[in-house]
Coordinates of C-alpha atoms in Angstrom, one line a residue:
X15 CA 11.7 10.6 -2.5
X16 CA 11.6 6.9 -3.9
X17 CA 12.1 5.6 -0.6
X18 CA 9.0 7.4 0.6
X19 CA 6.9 7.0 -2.4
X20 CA 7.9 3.0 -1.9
X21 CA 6.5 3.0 1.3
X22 CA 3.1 2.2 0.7
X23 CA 4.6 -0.4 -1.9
X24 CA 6.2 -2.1 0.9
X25 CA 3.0 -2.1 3.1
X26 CA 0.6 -3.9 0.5
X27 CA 3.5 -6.3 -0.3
X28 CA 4.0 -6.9 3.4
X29 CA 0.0 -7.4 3.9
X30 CA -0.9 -10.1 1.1
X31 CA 2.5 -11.8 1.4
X32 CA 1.3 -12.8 4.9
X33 CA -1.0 -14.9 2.7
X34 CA 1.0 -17.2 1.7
X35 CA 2.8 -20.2 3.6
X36 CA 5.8 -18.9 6.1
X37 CA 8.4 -20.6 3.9
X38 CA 7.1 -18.7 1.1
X39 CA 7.0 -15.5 2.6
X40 CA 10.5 -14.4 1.8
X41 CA 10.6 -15.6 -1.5
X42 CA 7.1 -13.3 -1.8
X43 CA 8.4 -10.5 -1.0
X44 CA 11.5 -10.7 -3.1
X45 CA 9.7 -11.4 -5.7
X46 CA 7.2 -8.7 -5.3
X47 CA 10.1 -6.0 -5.0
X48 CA 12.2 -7.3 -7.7
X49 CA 9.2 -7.1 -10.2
X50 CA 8.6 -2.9 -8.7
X51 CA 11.9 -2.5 -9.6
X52 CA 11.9 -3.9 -13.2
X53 CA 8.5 -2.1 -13.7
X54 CA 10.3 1.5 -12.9
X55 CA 13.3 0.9 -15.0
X56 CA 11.0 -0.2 -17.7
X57 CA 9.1 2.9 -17.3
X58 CA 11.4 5.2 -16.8
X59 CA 13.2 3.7 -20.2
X60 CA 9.5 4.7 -21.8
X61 CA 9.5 8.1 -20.7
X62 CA 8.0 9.0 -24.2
X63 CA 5.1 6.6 -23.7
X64 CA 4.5 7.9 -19.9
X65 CA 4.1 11.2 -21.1
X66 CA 1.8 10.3 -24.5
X67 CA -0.3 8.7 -21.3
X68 CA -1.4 12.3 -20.3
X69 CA -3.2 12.8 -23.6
X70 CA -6.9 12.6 -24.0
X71 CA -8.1 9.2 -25.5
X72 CA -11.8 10.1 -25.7
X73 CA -14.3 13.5 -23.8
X74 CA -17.0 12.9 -21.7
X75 CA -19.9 15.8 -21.9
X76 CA -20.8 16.7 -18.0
X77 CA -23.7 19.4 -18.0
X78 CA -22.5 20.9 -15.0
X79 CA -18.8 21.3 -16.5
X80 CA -17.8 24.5 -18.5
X81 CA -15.6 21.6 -20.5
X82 CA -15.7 18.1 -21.9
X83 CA -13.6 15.9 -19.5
X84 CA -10.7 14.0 -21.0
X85 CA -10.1 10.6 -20.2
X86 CA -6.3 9.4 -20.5
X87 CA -4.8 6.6 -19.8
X88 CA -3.3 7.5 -16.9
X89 CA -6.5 8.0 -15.2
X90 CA -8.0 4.9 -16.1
X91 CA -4.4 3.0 -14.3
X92 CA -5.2 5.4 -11.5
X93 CA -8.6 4.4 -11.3
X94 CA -8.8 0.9 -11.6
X95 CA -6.0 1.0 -9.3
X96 CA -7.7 2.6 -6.6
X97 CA -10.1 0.4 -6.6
X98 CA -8.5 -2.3 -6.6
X99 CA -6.3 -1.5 -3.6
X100 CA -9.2 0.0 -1.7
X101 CA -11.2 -3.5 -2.2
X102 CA -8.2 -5.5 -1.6
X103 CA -7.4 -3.4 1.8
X104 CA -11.0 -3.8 2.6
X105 CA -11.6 -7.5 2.5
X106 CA -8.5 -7.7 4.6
X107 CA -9.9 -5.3 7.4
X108 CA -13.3 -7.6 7.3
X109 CA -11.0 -10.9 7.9
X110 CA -9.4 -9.4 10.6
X111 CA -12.3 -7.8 12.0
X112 CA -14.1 -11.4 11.6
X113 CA -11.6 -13.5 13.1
X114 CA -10.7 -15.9 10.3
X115 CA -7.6 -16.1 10.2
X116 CA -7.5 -17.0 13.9
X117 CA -10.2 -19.2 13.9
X118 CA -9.6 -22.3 16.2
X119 CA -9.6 -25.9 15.5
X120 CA -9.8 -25.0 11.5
X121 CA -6.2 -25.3 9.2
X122 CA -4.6 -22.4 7.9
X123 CA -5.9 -21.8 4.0
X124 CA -2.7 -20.4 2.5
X125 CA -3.4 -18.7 -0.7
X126 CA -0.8 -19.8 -3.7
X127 CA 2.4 -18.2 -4.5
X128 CA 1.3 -17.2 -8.5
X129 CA -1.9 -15.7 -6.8
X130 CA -0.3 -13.2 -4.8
X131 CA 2.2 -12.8 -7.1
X132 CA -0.6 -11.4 -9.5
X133 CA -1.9 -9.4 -7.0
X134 CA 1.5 -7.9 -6.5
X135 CA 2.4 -7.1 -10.3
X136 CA -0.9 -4.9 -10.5
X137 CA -0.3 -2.9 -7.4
X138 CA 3.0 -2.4 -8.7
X139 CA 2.5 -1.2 -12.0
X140 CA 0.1 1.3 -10.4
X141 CA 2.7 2.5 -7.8
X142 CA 5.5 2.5 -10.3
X143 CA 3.3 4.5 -12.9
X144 CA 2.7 7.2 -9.1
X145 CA 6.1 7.0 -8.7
X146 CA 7.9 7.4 -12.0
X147 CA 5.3 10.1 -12.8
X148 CA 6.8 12.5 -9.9
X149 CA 10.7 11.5 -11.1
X150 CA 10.1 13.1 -13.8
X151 CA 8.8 16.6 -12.5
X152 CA 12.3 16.1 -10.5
X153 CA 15.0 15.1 -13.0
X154 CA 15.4 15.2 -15.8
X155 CA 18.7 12.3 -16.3
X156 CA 17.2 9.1 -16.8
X157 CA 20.9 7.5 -15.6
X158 CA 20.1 9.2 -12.3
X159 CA 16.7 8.4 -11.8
X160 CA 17.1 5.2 -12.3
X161 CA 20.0 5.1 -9.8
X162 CA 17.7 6.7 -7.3
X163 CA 15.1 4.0 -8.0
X164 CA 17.6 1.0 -7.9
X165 CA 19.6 2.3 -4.0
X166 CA 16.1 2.9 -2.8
X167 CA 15.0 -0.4 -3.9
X168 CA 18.0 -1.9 -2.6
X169 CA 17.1 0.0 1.1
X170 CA 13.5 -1.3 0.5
X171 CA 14.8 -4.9 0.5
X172 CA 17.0 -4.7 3.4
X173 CA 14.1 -4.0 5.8
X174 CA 11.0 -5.4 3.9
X175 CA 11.2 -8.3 6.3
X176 CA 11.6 -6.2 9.3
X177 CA 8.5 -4.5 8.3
X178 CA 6.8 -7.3 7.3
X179 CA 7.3 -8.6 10.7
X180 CA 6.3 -6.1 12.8
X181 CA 3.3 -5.1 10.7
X182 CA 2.0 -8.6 11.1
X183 CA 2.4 -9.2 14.8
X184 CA 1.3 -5.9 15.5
X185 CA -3.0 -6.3 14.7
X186 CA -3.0 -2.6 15.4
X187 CA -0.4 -1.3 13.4
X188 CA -1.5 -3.8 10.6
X189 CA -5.2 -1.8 10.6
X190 CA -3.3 1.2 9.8
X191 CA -1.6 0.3 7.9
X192 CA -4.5 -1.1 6.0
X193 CA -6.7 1.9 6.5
X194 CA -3.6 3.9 5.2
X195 CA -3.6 1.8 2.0
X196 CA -7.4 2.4 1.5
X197 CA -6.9 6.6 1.8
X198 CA -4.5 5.8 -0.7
X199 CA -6.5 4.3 -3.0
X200 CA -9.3 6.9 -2.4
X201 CA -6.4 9.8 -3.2
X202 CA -5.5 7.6 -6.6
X203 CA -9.6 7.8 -7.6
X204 CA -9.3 11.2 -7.0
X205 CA -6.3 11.7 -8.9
X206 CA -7.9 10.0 -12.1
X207 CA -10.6 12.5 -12.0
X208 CA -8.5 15.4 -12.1
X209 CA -8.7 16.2 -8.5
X210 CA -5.1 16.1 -7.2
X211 CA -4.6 15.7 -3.1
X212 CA -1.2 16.9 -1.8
X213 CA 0.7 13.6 -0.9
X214 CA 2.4 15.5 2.1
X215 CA -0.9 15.3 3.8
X216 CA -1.7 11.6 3.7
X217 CA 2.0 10.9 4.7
X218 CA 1.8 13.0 7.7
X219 CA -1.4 11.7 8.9
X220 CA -0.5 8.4 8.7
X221 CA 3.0 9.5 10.3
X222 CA 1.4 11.1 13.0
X223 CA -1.0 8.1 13.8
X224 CA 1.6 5.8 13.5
X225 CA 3.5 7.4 16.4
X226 CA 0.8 7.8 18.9
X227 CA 0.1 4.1 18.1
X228 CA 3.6 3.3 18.8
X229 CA 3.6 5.3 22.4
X230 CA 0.2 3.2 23.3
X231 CA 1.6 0.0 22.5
X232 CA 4.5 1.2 24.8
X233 CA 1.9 1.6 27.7
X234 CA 0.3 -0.8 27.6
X235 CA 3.7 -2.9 28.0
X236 CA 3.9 -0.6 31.2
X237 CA 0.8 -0.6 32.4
X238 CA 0.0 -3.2 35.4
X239 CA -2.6 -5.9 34.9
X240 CA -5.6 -5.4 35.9
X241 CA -6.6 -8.2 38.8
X242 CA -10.1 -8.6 39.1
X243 CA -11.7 -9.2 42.7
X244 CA -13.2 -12.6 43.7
X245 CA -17.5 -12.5 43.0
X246 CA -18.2 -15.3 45.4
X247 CA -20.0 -14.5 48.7
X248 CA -18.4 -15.3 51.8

């Protein structure tokens, strides 16, 4: 279940680490998992303050409510999250779309290692904070949840730069993978108004898309080139 929940972890990692120089890029993305893992140890050694997270810090009167609505802090995390990953996933799909980072004759603007590293640390408090959350409903040993979290981690790690790779030199999969990041985000908006979206749903879509992407790419690898006649007159 970590594993999975980590996935989308790995994704946004992969995505902005591509920001920084290439000999930077490993050190990134160690970084970045290293610091999801001490996030979910440290909350899952805060289980008491997780939970005090659920209660109500102030109502909101809605006239077309039969109640107030609660605020917690856990949706105002889930909230400013969302956004935040549905921005960040957006301004990437403009670049793309825009051509900038392939634009000729102009040098590469790398962005700077404590930058991204910023960006990382809020996206991972907010999918630690996801992730811990539904530990909990599951187990109920501390010792073995953190376990789980530090072997799925440690799986994360060993193919983060596999991922990373084929994300980036795929511009299809990587538009996926950000459009898969933004429905994420929107389900995480959702969540911190009370409306809760089965997970299962969004995994299986995004699973589903993934493969027929994967068979396309595999025929168009087939597929003959297409040889164009001469236009000139005889």
């Amino acid at each position: 279940m970590e594993i999975v929940l980590g996935i989308d972890n790995i994704i946004f990692i992969s995505i902005v680490v591509n920001r920084l120089d290439p000999k930077d890029q490993k050190r990134g993305r160690t970084i970045g998992l290293m610091l999801a893992l001490l996030f979910r140890i440290g909350l899952l050694l805060s289980i008491s303050w997780i939970v005090g997270l659920k209660a109500p810090l102030f109502h909101i009167d809605i006239p077309w409510a039969d109640h107030d609505f609660g605020v917690t802090g856990r949706d105002i995390i889930l909230f400013f999250g969302g956004l935040f990953l549905i921005g960040k996933s957006t301004t990437e799909i403009h670049t793309k779309l825009q051509g900038e980072e392939e634009a000729e004759g102009t040098t590469p603007q790398y962005s700077t290692l404590t930058r991204i590293i910023l960006q990382i640390i809020v996206i991972d408090i907010v999918f630690s904070f996801d992730s811990i959350l539904t530990a909990v409903g599951l187990v109920d040993n501390v010792l073995i949840m953190i376990l789980a979290v530090i072997l799925a981690m440690a799986v994360m790690m060993a193919f983060s730069g596999l991922v990373s790779t084929f994300v980036n030199r795929n511009p299809t999969i990587k538009m996926l993978a950000l459009s898969f990041l933004i429905m994420i985000g929107v389900m995480l908006v959702m969540e911190a108004f009370h409306k809760e979206i089965e997970k299962g749903y969004i995994y299986f879509a995004m699973f589903f898309s993934l493969v027929v992407e994967l068979l396309n790419m595999r025929l168009r690898k087939q597929a003959e080139p297409v040889h164009l006649r001469d236009s000139r007159y005889d």
